[in-house]
Coordinates of C-alpha atoms in Angstrom, one line a residue:
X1 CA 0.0 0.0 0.0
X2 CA 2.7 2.2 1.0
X3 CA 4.4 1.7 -2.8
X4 CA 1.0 2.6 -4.3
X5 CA 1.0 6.0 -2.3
X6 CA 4.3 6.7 -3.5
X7 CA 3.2 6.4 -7.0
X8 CA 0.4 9.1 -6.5
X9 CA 0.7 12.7 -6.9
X10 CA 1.4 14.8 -4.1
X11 CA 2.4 11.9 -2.0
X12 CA 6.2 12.9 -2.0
X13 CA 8.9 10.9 0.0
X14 CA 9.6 13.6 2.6
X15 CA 5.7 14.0 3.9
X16 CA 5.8 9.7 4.0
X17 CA 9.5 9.7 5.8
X18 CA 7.8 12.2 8.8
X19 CA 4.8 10.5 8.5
X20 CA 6.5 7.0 9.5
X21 CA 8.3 9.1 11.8
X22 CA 5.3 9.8 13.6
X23 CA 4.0 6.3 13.6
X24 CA 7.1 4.9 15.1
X25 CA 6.9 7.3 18.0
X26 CA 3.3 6.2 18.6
X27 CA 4.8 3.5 19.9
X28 CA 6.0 5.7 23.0
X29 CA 1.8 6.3 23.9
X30 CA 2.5 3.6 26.7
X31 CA 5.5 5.7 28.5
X32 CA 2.3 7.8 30.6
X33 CA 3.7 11.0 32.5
X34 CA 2.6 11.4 36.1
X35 CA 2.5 9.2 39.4
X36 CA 1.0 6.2 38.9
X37 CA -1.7 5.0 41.3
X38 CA -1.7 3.4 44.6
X39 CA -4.3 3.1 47.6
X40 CA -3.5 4.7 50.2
X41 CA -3.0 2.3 53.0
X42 CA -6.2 2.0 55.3
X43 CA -4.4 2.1 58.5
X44 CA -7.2 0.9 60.6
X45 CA -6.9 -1.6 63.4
X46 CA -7.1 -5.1 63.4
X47 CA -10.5 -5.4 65.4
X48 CA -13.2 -2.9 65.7
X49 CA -13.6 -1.8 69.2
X50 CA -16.8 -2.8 69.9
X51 CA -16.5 -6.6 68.3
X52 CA -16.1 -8.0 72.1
X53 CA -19.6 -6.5 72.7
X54 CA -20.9 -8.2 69.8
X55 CA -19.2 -11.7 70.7
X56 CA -21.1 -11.1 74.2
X57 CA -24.0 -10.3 72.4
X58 CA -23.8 -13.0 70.5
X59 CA -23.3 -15.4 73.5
X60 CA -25.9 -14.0 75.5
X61 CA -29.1 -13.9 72.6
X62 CA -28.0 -17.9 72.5
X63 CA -28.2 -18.5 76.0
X64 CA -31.6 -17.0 75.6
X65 CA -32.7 -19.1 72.9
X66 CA -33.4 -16.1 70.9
X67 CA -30.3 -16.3 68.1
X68 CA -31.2 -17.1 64.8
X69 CA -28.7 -19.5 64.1
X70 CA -26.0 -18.2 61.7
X71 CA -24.8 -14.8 61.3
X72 CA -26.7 -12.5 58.9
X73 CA -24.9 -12.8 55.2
X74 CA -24.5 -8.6 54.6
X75 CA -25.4 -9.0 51.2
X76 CA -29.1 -10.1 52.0
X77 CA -29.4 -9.2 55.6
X78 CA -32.9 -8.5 55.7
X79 CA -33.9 -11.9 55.3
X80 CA -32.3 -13.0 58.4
X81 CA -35.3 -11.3 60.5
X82 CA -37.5 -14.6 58.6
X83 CA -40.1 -11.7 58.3
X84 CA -41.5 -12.7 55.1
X85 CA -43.8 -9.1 55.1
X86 CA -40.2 -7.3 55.6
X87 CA -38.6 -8.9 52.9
X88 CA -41.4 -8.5 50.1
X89 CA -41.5 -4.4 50.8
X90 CA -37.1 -4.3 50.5
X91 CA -37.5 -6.5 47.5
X92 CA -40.2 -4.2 45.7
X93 CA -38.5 -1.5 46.7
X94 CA -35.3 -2.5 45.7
X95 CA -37.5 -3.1 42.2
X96 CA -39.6 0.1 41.9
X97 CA -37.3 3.0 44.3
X98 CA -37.1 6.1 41.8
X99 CA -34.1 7.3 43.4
X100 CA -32.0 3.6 42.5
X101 CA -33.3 4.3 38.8
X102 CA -31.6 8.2 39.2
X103 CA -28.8 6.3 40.5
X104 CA -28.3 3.5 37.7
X105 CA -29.0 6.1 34.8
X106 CA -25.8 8.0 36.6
X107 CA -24.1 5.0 36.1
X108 CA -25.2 4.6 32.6
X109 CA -23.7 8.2 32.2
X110 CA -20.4 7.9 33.3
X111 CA -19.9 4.9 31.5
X112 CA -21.1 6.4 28.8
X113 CA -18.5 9.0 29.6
X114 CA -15.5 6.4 29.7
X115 CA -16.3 5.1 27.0
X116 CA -15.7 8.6 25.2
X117 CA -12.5 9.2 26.8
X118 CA -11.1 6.0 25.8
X119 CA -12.1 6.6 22.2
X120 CA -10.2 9.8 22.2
X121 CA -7.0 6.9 22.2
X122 CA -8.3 5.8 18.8
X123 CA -8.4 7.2 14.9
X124 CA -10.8 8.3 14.1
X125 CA -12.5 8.3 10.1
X126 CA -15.3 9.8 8.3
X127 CA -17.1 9.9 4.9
X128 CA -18.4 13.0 3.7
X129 CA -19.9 13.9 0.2
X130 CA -20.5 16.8 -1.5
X131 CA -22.0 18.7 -5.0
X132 CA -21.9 22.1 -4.9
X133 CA -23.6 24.8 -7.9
X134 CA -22.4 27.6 -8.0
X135 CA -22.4 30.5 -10.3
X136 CA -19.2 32.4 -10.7
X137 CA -18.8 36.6 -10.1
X138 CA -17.3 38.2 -12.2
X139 CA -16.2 40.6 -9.9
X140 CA -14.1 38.1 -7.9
X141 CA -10.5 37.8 -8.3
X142 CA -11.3 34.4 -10.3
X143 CA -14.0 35.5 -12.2
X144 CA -12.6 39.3 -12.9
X145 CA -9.7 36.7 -15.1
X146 CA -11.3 33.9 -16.3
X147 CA -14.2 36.2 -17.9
X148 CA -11.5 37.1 -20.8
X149 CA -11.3 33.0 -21.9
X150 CA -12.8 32.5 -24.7
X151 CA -16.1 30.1 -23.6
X152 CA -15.3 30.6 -20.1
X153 CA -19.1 29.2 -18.3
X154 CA -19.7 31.1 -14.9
X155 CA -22.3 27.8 -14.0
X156 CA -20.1 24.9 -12.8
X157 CA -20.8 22.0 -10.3
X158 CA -18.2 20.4 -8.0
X159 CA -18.1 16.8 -6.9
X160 CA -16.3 15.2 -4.4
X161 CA -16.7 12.1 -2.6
X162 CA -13.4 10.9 0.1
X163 CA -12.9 9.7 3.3
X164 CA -10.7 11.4 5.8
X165 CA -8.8 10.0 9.0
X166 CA -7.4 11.5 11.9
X167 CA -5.0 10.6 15.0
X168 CA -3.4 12.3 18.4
X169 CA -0.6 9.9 19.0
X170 CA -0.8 10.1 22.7
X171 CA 3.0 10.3 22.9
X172 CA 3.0 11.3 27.1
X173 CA 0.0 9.8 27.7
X174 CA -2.5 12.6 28.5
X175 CA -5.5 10.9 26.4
X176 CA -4.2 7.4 28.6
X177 CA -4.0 9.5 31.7
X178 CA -7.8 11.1 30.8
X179 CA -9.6 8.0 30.2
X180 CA -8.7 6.3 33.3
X181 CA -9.9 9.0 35.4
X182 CA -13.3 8.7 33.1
X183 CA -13.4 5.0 33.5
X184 CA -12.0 5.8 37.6
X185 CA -15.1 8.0 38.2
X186 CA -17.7 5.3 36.0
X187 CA -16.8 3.1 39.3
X188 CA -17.5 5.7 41.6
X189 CA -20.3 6.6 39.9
X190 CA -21.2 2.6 39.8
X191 CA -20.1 2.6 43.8
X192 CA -23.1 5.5 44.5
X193 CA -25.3 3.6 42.9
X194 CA -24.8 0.9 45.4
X195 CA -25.2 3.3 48.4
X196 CA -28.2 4.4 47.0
X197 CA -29.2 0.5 47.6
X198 CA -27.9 0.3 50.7
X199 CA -29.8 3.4 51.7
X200 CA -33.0 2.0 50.6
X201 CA -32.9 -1.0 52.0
X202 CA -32.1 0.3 55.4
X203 CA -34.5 2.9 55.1
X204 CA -37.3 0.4 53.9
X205 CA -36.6 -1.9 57.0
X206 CA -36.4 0.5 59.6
X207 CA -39.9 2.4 58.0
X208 CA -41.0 -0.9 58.2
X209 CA -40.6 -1.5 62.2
X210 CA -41.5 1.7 63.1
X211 CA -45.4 0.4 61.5
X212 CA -45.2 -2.5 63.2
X213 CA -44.0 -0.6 66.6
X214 CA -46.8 2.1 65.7
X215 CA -49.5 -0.4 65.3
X216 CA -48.7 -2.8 68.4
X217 CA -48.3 0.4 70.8
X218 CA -51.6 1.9 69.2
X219 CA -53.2 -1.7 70.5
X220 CA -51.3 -1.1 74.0
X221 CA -52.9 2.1 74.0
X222 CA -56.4 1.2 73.6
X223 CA -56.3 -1.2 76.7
X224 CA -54.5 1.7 78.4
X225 CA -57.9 3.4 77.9
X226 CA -59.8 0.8 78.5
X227 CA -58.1 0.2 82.0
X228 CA -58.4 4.0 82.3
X229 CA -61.7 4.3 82.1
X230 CA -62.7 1.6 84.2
X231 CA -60.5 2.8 86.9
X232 CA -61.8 6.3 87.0
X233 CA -65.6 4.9 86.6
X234 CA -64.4 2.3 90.2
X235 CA -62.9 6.2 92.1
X236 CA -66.2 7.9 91.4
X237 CA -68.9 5.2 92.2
X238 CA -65.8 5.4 96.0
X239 CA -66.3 8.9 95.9
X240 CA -70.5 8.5 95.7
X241 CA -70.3 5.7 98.5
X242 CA -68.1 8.8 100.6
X243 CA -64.5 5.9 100.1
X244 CA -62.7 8.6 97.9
X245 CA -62.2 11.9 97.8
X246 CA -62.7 14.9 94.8
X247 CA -58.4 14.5 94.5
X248 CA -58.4 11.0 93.5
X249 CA -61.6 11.3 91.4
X250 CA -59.5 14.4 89.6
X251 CA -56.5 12.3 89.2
X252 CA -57.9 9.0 87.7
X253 CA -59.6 11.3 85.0
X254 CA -56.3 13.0 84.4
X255 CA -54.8 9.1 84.0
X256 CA -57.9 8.8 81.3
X257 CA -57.0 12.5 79.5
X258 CA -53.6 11.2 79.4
X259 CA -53.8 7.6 77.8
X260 CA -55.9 9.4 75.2
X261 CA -53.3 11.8 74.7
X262 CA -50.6 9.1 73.3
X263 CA -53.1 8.1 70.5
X264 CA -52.7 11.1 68.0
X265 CA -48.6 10.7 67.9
X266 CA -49.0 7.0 67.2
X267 CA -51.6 7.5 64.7
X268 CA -49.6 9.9 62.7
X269 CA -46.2 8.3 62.8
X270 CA -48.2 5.1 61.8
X271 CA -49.5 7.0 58.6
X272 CA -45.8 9.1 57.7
X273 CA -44.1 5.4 58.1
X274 CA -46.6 3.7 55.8
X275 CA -46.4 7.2 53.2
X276 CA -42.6 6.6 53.5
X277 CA -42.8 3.2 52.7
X278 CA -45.0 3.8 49.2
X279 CA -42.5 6.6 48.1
X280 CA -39.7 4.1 48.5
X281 CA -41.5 1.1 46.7
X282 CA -41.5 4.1 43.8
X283 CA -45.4 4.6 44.6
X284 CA -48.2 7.5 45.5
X285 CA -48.6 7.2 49.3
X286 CA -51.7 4.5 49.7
X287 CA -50.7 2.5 47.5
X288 CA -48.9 -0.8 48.5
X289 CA -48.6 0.3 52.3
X290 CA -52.1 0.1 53.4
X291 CA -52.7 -3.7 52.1
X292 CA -49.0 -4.2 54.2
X293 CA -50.4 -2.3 57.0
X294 CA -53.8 -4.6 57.1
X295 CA -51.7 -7.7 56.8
X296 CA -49.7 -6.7 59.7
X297 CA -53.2 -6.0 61.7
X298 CA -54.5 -10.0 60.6
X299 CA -52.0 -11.5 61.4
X300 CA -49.8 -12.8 64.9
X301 CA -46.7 -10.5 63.9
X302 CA -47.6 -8.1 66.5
X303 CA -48.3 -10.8 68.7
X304 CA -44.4 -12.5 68.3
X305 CA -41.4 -10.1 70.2
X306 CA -39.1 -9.4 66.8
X307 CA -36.1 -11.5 66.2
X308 CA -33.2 -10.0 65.9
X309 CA -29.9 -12.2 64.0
X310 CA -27.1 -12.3 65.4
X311 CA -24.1 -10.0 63.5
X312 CA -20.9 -11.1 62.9
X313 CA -17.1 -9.5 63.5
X314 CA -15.4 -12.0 62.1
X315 CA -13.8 -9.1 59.5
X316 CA -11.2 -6.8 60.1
X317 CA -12.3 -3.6 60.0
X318 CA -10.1 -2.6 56.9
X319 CA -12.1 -5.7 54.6
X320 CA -15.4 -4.3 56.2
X321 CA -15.5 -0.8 55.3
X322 CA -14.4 -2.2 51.9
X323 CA -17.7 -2.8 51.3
X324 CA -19.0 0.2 52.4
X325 CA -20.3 1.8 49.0
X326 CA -19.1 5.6 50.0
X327 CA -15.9 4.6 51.3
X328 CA -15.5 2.6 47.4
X329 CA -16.8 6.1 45.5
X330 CA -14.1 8.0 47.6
X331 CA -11.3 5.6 46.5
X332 CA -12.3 5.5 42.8
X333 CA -12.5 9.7 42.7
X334 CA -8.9 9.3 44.3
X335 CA -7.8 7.6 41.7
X336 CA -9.4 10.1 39.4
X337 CA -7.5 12.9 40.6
X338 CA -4.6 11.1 40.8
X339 CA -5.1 10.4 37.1
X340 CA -5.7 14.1 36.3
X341 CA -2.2 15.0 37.5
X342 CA -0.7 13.1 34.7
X343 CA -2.9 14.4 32.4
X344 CA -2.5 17.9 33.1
X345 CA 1.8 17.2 33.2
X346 CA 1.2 15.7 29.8
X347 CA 0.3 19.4 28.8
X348 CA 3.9 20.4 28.7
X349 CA 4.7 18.1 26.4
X350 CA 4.3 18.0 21.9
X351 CA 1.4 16.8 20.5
X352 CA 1.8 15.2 17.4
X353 CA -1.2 14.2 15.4
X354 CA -1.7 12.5 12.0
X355 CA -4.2 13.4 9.5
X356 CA -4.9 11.8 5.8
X357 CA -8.0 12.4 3.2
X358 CA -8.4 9.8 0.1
X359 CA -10.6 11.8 -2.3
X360 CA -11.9 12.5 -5.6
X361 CA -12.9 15.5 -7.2
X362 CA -13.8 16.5 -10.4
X363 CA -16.5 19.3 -12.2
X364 CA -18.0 16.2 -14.1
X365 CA -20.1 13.6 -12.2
X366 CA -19.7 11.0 -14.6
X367 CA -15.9 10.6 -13.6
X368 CA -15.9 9.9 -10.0
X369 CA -13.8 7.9 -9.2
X370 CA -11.6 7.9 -11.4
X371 CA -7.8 7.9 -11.9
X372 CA -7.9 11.2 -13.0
X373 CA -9.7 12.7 -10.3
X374 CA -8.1 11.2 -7.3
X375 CA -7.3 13.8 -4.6
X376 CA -4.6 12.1 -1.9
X377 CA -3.8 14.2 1.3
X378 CA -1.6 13.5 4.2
X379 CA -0.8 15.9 7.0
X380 CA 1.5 15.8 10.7
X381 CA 0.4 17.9 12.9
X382 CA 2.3 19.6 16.0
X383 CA 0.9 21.5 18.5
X384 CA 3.2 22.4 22.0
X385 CA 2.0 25.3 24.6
X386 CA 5.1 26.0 24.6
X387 CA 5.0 29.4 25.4
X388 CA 1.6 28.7 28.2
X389 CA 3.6 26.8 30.7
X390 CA 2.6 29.6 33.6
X391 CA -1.0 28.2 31.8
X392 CA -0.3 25.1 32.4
X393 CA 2.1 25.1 35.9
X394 CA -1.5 26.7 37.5
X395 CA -3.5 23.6 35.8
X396 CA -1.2 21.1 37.6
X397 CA -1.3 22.9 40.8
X398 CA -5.4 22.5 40.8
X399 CA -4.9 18.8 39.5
X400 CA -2.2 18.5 42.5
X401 CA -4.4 20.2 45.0
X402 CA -7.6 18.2 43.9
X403 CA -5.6 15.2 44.2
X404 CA -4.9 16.1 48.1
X405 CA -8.5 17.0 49.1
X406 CA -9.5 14.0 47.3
X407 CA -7.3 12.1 49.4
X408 CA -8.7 13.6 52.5
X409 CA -12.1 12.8 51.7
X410 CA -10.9 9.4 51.6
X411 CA -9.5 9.1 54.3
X412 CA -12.2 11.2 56.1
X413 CA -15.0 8.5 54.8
X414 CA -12.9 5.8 56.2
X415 CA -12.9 7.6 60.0
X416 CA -16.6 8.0 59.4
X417 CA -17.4 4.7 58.4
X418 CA -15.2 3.0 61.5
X419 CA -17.7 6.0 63.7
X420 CA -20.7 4.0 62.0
X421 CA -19.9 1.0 62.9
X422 CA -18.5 1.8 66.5
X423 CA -21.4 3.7 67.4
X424 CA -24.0 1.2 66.1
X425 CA -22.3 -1.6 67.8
X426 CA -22.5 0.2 71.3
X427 CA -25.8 1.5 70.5
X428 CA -27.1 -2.1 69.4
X429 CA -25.7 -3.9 72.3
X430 CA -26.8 -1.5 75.0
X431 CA -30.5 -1.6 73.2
X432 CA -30.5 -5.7 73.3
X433 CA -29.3 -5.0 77.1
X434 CA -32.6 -2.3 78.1
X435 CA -34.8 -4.8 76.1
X436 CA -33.9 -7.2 78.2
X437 CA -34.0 -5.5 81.1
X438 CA -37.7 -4.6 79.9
X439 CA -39.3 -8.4 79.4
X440 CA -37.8 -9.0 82.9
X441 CA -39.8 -6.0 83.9
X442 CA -42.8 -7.3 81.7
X443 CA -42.7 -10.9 83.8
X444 CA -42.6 -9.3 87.1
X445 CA -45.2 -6.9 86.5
X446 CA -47.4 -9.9 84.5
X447 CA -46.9 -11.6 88.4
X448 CA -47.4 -8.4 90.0
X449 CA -50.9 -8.2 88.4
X450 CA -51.5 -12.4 88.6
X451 CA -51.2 -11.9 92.1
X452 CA -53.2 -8.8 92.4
X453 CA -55.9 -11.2 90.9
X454 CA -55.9 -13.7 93.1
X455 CA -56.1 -11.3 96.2
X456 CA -59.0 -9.6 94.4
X457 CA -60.5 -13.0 94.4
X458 CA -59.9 -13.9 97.5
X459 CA -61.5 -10.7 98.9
X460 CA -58.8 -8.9 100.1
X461 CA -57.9 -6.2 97.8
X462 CA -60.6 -4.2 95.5
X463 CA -61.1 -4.6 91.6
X464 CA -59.2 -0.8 91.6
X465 CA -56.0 -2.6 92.5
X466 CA -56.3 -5.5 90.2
X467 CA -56.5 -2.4 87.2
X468 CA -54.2 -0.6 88.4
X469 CA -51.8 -3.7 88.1
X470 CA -53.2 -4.0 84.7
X471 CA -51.8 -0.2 83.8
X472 CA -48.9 -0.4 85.0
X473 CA -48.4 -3.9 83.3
X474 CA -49.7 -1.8 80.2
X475 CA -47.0 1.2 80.8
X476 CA -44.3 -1.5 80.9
X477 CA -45.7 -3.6 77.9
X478 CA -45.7 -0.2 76.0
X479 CA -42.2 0.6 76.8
X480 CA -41.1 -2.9 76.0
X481 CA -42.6 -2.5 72.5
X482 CA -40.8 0.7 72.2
X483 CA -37.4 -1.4 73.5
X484 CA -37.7 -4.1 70.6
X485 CA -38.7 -1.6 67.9
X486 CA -35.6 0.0 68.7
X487 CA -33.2 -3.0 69.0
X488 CA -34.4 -4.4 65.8
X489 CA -33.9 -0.6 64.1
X490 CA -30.3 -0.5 65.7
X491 CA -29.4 -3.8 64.2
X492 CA -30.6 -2.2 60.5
X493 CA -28.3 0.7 61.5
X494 CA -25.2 -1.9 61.7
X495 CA -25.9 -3.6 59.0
X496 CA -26.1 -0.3 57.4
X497 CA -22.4 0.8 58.9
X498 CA -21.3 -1.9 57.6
X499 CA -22.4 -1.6 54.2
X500 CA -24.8 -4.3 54.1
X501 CA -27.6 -4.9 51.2
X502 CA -25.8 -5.1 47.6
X503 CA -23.6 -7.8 46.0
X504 CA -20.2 -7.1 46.4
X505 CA -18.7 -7.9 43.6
X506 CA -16.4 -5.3 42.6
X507 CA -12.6 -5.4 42.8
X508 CA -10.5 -4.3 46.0
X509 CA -9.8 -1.5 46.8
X510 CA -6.0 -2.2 45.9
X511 CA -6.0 -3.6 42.5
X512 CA -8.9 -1.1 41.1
X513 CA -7.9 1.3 38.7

């Protein structure tokens, strides 16, 4: 091929010798200019602080005969509550959630983006076509001469057909540098969009136990009343019969007043849990939550305490927060940054670029192609800033300063992610330690009030002391609800810390790039 272009006119042996020149220093597009990437160290310990809480934890939910068996697998955590109601609204969510589709069209984006960059690497060619009519002046410099040829027509029509390519040999690697900061911010953007997951899922299951918390105090509540009434109904028939006096009649109706009182807080965060719920499952409020919220009413899940699965700390912290979706994005813009560095020192350097057009033209359409007509071009380009380098000094000082907040962030998300984890550890433990504080509470008043009962049927004690058993037995029942609701929300907040509810299936954060 090369022969035949020597053969063609305008194709002389110089513009071939630099053109060859220019391929063989292509070959050079490898040798990339800047630091090459490394993650940064995580320099965490080898044990999270709170991990001998959990083992105790751990130890004490099996003495109770409470532990689920095997620790929860992160990647599917929610199942390990065997709450078939819980898992059906994180797996319609995880379907329908409007802000996972925002999230995976971002993803779509950025890849998109890579993609670009990388192309930049590559030639590129295109086809083009033209005719052109066009009637000559006779004013212009052409026309003002050829007007004095004898048959000289000011009506012509130009053909051309050719196809032209193009080429930035990326001799310092600044295209190279570019596109793995593209492809380094796809994964981030990929990394987000697994957050976003994690966020739903946690925020699904904790709306979710708030309902059912809502809905079993609302039921605690309403025997509250109950017992309320009755008790203030037993103090006034005492104060008729001259046993009781206006004070205690005053206080049992306050007791009444106030039961009624807790009714309108459970109600609404009953309704804002369930409206939560619908937005996440990517519906109007009222749509799927209220058939969830009559299924919950049917059935005995109010009636069971929630079971909460044991966690495991077999993990280092370090291969934990791995997982951790936002630590991941910070890593991957890291290595963007770092990327950018190289890309902005490639500036200093030439940029040689090779161009080419194989054409025909001619002012008769019946000839192309032809011979005759052929139309050859080849072209190397330079192009060096050479006199912008205070330009370009300032553009590696941002790339360089980028680079260093970017590594901050990073190393910011990892303190903040250990602070997740830590805190919902302690907060989880103490929460499993207050709930069962609570049900020991719960027995002793249930005995309280048995033997309250038996007195009261035995004579000795009135009917007002068997209720007012029953409501304080109520008070602690309510509080004990309360406990679990928040145990079980504390143990979605750790599996949340520690990044729970998505596949992980990316690489390390060491061999990413």
């Amino acid at each position: 091929m090369n022969h035949a272009l020597s053969k063609m006119p305008g194709m002389t042996p110089p513009i071939l010798r630099h053109a060859m020149l220019a391929l063989c220093a292509g070959a050079l597009a490898g040798c990339a200019v800047g630091p090459d990437y490394v993650a940064p160290p995580a320099n965490l310990p080898g044990h999270f602080a709170g991990s001998a809480l959990l083992t105790q934890r751990d130890a004490t939910l099996g003495a109770a005969g409470n532990k689920t068996g095997e620790s929860a697998q992160l990647d599917t955590w929610w199942t390990s509550f065997h709450d078939p109601v819980l898992t059906g609204i994180v797996e319609q969510a995880l379907a329908q959630n409007l802000d996972l589709q925002a999230a995976m069209a971002r993803v779509t984006q950025a890849r998109a983006q890579a993609r670009a960059a990388g192309a930049q690497r590559l030639p590129s060619l295109a086809l083009d076509g033209s005719v052109t009519r066009e009637h000559q002046s006779l004013e212009s410099p052409l026309g003002s001469v050829a007007r004095t040829v004898p048959g000289y027509n000011r009506n012509f029509t130009d053909y051309g057909i050719g196809a032209g390519a193009s080429w930035e040999v990326d001799l310092f690697g600044g295209l190279q540098r570019s596109a793995q900061a593209a492809s380094a911010l796809a994964q981030a953007a990929q990394a987000q969009r697994d957050g976003v997951r994690v966020s739903i899922v946690a925020e699904a299951a904790d709306a979710y136990f708030r309902v059912r918390a809502a809905q079993r105090r609302l039921a605690i509540a309403q025997d509250q009343i109950k017992t309320d009434g009755r008790l203030m109904e037993i103090v006034r028939l005492r104060y008729q019969d001259g046993l009781a006096t206006a004070r205690e009649v005053a206080q049992s109706e306050a007791l009444l007043a106030q039961a009624r009182t807790t009714l309108p807080p459970l109600r609404i965060e009953r309704e804002t849990q369930l409206n939560r719920l619908d937005v996440l499952m990517g519906a109007v409020p009222g749509t799927y939550a209220r058939r969830m919220s009559a299924t919950t009413q049917n059935d005995d899940l109010n009636a069971r305490p929630l079971t909460i699965p044991a966690i495991s700390d077999a993990s280092a912290p370090a291969d934990l927060l791995r997982r951790r979706p936002d630590v991941i994005a910070a890593e991957r813009r890291l290595a963007a940054s770092n990327e950018r560095i190289g890309a902005s020192l490639a500036e200093y350097y030439p940029k040689l670029s090779l161009s080419g057009v194989l054409g025909f033209e001619t002012l008769a359409g019946g000839r192309v192609p032809s011979v005759a007509t052929f139309q050859p071009l080849a072209a190397l380009g330079l192009r060096w800033r050479l006199f912008d380098f205070g330009r370009i000094d300032a553009e590696v000082a941002q790339a360089r300063g980028a680079n260093a907040q970017a590594l901050a962030a990073y190393r910011l998300s990892m303190l903040r992610a250990t602070e997740d984890v830590e805190n919902a550890i302690v907060t989880l433990v103490e929460l499993e330690q207050q709930r069962k504080d609570l049900a020991n509470a719960v027995d002793a008043q249930a005995r309280a009030r048995d033997s309250a009962q038996e007195a009261y049927t035995g004579g000795t004690v009135s009917l007002y002391e068997v209720l007012d058993a029953d409501r304080q037995l109520l008070t602690v029942r309510d509080a004990d609800a309360l406990a679990q609701t928040d145990n079980a929300r504390a143990a979605v907040a750790t599996f949340r810390a520690l990044g729970g509810g998505w596949q992980s299936d990316a690489p390390s954060l060491a061999q990413a790039k």
